[in-house]
PDB file of C-alpha atoms and ligand atoms in Angstrom:
ATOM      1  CA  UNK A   1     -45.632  54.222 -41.195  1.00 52.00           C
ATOM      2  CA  UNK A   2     -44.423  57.702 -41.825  1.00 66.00           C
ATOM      3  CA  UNK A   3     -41.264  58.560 -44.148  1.00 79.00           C
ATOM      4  CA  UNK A   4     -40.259  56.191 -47.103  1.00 84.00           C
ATOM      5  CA  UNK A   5     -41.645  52.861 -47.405  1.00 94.00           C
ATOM      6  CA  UNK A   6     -38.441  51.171 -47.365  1.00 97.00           C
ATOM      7  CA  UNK A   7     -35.197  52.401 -45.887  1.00 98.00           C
ATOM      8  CA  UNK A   8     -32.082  51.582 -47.275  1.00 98.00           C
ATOM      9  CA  UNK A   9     -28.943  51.817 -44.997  1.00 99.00           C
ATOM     10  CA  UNK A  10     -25.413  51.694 -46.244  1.00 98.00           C
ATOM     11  CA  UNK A  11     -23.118  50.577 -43.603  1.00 98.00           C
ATOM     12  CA  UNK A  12     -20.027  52.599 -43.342  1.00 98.00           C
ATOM     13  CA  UNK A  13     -18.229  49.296 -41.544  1.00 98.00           C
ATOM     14  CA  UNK A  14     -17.473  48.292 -44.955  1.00 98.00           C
ATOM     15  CA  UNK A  15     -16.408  51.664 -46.560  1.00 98.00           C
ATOM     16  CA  UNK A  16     -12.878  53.701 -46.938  1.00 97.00           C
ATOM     17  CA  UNK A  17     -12.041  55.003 -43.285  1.00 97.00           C
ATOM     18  CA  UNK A  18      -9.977  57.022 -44.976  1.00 97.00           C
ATOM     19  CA  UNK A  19     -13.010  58.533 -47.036  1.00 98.00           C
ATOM     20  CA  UNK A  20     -15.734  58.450 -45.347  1.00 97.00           C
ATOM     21  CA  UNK A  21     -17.412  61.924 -46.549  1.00 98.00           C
ATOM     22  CA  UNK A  22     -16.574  60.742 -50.124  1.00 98.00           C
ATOM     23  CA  UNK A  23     -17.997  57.694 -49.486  1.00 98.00           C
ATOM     24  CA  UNK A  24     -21.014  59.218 -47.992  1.00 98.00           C
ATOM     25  CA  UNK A  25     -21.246  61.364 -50.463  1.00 98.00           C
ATOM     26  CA  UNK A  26     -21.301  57.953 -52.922  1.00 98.00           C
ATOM     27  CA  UNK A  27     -24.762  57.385 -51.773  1.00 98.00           C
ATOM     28  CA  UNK A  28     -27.117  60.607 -51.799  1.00 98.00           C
ATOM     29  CA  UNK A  29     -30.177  59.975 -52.944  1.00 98.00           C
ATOM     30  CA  UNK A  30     -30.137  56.505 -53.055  1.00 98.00           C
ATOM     31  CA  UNK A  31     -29.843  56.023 -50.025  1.00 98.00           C
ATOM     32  CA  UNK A  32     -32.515  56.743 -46.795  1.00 98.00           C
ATOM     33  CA  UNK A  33     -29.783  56.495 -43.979  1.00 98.00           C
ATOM     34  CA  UNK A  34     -26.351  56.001 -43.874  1.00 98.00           C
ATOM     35  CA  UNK A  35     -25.668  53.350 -40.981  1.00 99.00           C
ATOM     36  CA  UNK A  36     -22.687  54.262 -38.776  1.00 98.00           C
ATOM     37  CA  UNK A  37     -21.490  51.082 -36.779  1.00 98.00           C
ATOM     38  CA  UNK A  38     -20.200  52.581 -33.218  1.00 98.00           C
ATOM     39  CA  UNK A  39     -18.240  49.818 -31.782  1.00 98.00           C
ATOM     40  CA  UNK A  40     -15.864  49.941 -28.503  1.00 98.00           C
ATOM     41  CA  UNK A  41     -14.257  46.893 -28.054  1.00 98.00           C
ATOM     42  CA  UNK A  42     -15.830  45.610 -25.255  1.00 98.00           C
ATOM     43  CA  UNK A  43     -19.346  45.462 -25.997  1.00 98.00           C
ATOM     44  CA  UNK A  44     -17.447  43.672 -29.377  1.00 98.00           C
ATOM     45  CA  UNK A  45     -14.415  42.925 -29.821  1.00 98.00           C
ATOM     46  CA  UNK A  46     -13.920  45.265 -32.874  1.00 98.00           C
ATOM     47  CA  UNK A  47     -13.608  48.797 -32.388  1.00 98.00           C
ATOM     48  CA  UNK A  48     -14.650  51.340 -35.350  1.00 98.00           C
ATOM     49  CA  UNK A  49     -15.452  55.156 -34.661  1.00 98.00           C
ATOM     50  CA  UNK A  50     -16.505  57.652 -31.636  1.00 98.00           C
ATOM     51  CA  UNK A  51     -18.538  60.781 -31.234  1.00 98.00           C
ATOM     52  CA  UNK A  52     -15.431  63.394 -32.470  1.00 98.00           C
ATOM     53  CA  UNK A  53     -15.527  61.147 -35.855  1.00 98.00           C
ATOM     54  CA  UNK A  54     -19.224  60.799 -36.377  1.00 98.00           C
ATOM     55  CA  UNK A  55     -19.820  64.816 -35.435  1.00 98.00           C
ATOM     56  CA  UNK A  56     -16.960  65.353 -38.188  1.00 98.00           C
ATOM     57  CA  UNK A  57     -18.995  63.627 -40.565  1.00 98.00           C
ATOM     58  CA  UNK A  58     -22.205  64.576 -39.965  1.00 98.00           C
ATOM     59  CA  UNK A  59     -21.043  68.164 -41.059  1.00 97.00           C
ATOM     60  CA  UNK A  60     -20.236  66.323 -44.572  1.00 97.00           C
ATOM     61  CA  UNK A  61     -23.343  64.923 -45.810  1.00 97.00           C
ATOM     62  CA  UNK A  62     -27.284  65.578 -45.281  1.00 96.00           C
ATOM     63  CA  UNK A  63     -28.224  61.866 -45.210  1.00 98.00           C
ATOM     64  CA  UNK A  64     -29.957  61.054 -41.951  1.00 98.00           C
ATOM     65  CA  UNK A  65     -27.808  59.295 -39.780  1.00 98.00           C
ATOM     66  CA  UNK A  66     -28.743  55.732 -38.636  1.00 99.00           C
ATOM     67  CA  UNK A  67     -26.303  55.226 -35.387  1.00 99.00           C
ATOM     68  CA  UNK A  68     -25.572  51.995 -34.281  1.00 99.00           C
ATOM     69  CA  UNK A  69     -23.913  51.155 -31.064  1.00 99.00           C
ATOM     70  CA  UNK A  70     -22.580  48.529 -30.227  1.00 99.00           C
ATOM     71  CA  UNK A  71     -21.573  49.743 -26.832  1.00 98.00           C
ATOM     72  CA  UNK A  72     -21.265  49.090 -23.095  1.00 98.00           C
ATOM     73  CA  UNK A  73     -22.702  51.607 -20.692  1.00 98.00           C
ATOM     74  CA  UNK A  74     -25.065  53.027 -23.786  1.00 98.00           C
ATOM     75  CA  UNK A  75     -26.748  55.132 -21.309  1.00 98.00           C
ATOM     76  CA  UNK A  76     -23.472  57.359 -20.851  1.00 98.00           C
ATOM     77  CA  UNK A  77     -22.863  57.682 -24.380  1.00 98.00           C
ATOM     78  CA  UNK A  78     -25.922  57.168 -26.457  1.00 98.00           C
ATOM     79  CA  UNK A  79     -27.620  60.495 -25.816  1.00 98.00           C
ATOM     80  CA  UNK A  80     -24.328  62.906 -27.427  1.00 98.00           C
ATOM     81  CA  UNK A  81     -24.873  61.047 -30.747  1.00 98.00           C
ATOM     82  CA  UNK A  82     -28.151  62.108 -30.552  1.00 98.00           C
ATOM     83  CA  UNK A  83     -27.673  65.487 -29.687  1.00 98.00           C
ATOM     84  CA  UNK A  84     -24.840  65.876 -32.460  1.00 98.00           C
ATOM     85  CA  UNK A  85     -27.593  65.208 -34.869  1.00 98.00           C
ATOM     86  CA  UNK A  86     -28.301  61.297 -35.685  1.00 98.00           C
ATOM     87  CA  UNK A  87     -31.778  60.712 -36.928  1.00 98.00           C
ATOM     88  CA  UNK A  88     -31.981  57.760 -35.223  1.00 98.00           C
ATOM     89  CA  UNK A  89     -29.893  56.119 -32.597  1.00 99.00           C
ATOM     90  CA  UNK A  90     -29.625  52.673 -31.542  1.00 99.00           C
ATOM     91  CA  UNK A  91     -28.063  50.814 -28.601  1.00 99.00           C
ATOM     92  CA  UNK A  92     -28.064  47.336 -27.741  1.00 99.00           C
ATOM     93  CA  UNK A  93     -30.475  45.924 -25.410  1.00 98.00           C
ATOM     94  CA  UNK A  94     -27.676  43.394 -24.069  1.00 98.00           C
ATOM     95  CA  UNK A  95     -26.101  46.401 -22.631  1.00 98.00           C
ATOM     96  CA  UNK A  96     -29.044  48.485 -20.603  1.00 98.00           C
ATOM     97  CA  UNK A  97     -30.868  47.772 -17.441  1.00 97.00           C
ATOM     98  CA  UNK A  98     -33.377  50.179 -18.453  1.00 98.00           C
ATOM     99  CA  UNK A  99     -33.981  50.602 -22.187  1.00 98.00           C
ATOM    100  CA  UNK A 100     -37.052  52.854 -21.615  1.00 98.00           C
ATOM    101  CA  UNK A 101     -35.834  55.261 -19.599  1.00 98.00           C
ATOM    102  CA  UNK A 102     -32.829  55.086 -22.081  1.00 99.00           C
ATOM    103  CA  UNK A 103     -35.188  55.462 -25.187  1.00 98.00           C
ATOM    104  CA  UNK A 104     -36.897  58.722 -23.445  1.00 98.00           C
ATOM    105  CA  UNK A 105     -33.790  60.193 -22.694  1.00 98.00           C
ATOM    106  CA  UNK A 106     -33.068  59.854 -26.855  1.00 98.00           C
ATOM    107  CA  UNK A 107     -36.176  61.298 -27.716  1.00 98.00           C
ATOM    108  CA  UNK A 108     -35.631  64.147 -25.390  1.00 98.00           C
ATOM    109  CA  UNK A 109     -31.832  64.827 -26.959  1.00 98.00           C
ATOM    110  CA  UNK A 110     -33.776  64.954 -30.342  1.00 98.00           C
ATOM    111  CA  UNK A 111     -33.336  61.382 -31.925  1.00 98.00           C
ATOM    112  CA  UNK A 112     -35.122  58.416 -32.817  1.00 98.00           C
ATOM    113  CA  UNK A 113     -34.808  55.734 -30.388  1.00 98.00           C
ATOM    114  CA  UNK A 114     -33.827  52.699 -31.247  1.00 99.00           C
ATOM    115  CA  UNK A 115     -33.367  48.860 -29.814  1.00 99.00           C
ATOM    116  CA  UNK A 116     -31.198  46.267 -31.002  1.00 99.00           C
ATOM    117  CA  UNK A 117     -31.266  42.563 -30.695  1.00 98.00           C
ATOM    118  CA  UNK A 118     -28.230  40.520 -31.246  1.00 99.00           C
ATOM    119  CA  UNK A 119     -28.119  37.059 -32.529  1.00 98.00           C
ATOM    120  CA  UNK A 120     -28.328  35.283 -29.094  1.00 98.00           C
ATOM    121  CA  UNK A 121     -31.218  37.193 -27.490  1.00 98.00           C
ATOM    122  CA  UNK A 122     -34.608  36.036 -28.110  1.00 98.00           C
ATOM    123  CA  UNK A 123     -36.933  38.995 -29.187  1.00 98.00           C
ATOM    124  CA  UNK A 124     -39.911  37.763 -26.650  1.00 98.00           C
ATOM    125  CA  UNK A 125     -38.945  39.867 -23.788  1.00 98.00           C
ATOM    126  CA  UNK A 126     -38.316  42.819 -25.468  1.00 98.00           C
ATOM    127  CA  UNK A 127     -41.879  42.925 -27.418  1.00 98.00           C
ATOM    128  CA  UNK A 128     -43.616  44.929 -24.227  1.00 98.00           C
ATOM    129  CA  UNK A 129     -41.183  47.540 -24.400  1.00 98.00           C
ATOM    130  CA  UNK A 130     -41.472  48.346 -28.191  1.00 98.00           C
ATOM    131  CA  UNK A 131     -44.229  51.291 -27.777  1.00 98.00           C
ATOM    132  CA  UNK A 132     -41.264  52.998 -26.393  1.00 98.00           C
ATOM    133  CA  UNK A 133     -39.209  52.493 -29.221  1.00 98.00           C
ATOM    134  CA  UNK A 134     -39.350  53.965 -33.332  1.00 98.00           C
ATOM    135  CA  UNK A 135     -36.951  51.365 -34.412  1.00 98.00           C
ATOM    136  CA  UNK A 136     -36.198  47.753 -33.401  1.00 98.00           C
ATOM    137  CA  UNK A 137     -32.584  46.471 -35.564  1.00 99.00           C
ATOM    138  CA  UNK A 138     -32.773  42.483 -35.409  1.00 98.00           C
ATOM    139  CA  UNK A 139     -29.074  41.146 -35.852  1.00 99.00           C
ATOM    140  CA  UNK A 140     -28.982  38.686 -38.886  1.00 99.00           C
ATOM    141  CA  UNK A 141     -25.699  37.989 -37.933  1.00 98.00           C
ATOM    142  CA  UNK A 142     -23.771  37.610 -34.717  1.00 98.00           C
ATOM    143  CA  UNK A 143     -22.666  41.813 -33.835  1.00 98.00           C
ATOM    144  CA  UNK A 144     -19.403  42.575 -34.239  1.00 98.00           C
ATOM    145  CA  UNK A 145     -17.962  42.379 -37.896  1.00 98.00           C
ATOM    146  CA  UNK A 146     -18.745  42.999 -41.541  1.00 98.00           C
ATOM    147  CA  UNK A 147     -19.052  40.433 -44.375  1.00 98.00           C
ATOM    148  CA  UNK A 148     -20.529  37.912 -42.224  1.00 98.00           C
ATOM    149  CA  UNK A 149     -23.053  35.002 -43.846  1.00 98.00           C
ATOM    150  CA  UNK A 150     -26.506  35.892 -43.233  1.00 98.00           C
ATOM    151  CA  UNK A 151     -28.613  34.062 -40.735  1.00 98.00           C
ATOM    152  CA  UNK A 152     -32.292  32.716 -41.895  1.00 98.00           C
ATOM    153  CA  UNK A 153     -33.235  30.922 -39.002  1.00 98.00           C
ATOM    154  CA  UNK A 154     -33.044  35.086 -37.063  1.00 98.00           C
ATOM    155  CA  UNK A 155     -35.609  36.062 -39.413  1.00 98.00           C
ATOM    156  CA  UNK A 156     -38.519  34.214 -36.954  1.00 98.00           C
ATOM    157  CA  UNK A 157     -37.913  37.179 -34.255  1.00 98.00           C
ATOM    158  CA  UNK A 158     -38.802  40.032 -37.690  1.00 98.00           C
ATOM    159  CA  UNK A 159     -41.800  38.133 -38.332  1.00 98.00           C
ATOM    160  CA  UNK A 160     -42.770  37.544 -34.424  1.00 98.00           C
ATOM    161  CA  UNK A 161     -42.052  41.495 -33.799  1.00 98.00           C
ATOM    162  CA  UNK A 162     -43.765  42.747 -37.611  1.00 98.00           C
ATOM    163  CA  UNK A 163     -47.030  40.631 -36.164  1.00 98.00           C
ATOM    164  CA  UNK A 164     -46.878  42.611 -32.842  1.00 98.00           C
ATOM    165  CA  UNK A 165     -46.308  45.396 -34.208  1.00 98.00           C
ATOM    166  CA  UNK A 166     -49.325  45.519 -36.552  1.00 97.00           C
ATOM    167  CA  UNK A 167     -51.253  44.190 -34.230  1.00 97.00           C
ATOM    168  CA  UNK A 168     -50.792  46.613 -31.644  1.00 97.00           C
ATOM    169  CA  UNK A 169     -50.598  49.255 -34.450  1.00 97.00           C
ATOM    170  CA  UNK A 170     -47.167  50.377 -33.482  1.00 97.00           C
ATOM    171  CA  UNK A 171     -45.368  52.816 -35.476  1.00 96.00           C
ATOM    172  CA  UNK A 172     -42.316  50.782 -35.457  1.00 98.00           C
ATOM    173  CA  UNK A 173     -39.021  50.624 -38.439  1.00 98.00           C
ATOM    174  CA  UNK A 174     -38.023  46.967 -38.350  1.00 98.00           C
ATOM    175  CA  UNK A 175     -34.897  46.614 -39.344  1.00 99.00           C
ATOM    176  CA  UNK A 176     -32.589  43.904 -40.722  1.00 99.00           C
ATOM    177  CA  UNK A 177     -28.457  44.128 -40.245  1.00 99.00           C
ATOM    178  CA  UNK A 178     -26.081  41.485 -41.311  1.00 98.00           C
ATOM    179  CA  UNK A 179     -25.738  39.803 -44.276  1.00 98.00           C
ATOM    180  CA  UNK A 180     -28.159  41.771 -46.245  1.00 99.00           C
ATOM    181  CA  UNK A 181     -27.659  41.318 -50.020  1.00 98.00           C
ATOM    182  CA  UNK A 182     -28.927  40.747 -53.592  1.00 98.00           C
ATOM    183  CA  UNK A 183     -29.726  37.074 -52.559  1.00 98.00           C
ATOM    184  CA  UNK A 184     -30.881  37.578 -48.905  1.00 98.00           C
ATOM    185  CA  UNK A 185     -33.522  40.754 -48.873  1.00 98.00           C
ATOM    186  CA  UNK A 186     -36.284  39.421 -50.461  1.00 98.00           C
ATOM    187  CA  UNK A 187     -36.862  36.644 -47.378  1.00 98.00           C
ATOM    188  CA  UNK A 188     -36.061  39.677 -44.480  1.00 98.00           C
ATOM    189  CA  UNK A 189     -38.647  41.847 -46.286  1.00 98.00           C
ATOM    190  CA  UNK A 190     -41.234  38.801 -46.566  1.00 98.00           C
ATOM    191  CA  UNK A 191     -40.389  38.366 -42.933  1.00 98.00           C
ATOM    192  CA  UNK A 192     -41.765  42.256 -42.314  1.00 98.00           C
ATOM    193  CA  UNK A 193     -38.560  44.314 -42.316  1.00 98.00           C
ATOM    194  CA  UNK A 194     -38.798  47.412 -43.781  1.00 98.00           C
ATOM    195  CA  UNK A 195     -35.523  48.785 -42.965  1.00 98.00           C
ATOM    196  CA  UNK A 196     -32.270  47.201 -44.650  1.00 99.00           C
ATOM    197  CA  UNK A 197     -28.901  47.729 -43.534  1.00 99.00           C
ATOM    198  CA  UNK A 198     -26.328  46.441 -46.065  1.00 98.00           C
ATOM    199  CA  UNK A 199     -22.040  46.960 -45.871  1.00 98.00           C
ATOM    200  CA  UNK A 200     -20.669  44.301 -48.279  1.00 98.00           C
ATOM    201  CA  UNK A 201     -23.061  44.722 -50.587  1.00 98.00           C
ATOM    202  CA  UNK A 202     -22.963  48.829 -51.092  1.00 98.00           C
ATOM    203  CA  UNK A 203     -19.386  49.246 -50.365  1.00 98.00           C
ATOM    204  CA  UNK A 204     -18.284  46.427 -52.122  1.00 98.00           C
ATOM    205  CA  UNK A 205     -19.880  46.799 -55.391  1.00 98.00           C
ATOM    206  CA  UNK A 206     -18.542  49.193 -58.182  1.00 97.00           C
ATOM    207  CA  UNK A 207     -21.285  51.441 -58.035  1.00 98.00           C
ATOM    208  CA  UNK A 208     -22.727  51.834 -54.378  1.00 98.00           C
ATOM    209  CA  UNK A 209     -26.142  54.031 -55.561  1.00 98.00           C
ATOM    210  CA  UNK A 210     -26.817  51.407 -57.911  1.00 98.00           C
ATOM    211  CA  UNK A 211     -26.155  48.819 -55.415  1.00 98.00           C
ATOM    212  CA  UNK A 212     -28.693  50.652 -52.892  1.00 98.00           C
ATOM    213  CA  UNK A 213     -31.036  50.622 -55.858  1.00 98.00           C
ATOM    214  CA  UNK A 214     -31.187  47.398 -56.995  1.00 98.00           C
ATOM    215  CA  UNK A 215     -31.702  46.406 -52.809  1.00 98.00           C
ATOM    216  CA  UNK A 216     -34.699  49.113 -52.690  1.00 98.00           C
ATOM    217  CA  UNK A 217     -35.994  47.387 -55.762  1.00 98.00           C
ATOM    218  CA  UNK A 218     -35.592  44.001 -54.771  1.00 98.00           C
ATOM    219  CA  UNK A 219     -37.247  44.771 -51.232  1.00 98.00           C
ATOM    220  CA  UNK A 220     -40.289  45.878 -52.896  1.00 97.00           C
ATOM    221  CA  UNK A 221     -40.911  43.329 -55.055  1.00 97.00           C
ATOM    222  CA  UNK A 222     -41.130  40.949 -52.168  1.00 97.00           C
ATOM    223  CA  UNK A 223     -43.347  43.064 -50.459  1.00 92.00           C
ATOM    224  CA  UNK A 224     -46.198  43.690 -53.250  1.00 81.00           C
TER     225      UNK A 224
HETATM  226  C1  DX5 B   1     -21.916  44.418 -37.822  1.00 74.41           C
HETATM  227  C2  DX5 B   1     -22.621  45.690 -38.186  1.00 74.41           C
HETATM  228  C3  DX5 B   1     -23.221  45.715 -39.531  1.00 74.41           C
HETATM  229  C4  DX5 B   1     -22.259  45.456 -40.662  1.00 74.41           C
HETATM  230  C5  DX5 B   1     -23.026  44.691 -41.687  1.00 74.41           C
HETATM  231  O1  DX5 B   1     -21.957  44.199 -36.456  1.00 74.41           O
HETATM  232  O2  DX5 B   1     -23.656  45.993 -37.276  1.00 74.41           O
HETATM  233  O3  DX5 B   1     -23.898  46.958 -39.731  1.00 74.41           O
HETATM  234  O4  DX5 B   1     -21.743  46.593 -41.255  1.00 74.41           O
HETATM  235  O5  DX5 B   1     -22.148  44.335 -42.688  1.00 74.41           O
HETATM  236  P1  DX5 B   1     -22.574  43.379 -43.877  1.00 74.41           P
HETATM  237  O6  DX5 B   1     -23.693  44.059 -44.605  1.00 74.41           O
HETATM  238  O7  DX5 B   1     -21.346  43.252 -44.661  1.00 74.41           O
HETATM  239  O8  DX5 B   1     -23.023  42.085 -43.257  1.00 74.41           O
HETATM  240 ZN1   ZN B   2     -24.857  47.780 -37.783  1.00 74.41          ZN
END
């Protein structure tokens, strides 16, 4: 795997909307991406930020941007985050007839390409596709809203897509969003994430580096 060996991602979900390049800002070099949670209110029923916003703060911080949408029609609107600069861009695979083609068409706008997996959507039929892909987000929750519980029993599509992965020698980010906390990422890193996005936990501690710190630190003990 190239880049860091474990990727920390704030989510900005749980931050000050009001803030956000402050709160971005909060994080530098503790964290590995910042996780923006793009959501329209029809793919979920929440609705959060756009491409003006995200551009806006892009400008604001050099922390690689981790974009995750949670978006109908991602084949419109998944390519302009890329091209306004996200590292890596995700889009739901409930919401694409052709995640391949979809995943190209990041790579060629300059992004990562990511493929996310909500709660309800087994992993199985996705596993073909994942040459295609640099990251694969497995919900650990149900999409759609912060400071939900986290869900163990979603951890058996990590460890069914880590095995794949190594066995096919894929370089593939496996990453974990929902729930994510102090108590939870020890048993999604044992499962074979290696990406870990966490809202509550940053935003709602007093110290949000620290809080990506202690996460980073807790990761890798479960790992060695
Ligand atoms: C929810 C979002 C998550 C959310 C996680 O659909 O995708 O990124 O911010 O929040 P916590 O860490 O609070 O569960
Ligand atoms: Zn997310």
């Amino acid at each position: 795997m190239t880049g860091p060996d474990i990727v920390i991602a704030p989510s900005i979900l749980a931050a000050d909307f009001a803030n956000l390049a402050a709160e971005a800002r909060a994080v530098e070099g503790a964290a590995d991406w910042l996780h923006v949670d793009v959501m329209d209110n029809h793919f979920v029923p929440n609705l959060t930020i756009g491409p003006a916003v995200v551009a806006s703060l892009r400008a604001t911080t050099a922390i690689p941007f981790d974009c995750h949408l949670m978006i109908e029609d991602p084949k419109r609107w998944a390519p302009g985050y890329a091209e306004l600069g996200a590292y890596n861009v995700t889009f739901h695979a409930e919401a694409c007839a052709d995640p391949v083609a979809l995943a190209r068409d990041l790579r060629a706008a300059g992004s990562k390409a990511g493929l996310a997996i909500d709660r309800d959507t087994p992993v199985e039929p996705y596993l073909e596709l994942l040459p295609h892909f640099d990251t694969l987000l497995i919900m650990t929750i149900k999409a759609g809203f912060g400071g939900q519980r986290f869900l163990p029993e979603l951890l058996d599509k990590v460890r069914l897509a880590r095995r794949h992965a190594d066995a096919g020698h894929l370089e593939l980010r496996i990453e974990v969003d929902g729930g994510i906390a102090d108590d939870t990422i020890a048993a999604a890193a044992e499962a074979g994430a290696d990406a870990f996005v966490a809202g509550t936990a940053v935003y709602g501690a007093s110290d949000p580096a620290e809080a990506c710190r202690k996460l980073r630190a807790l990761a890798r003990a479960a790992t060695r």
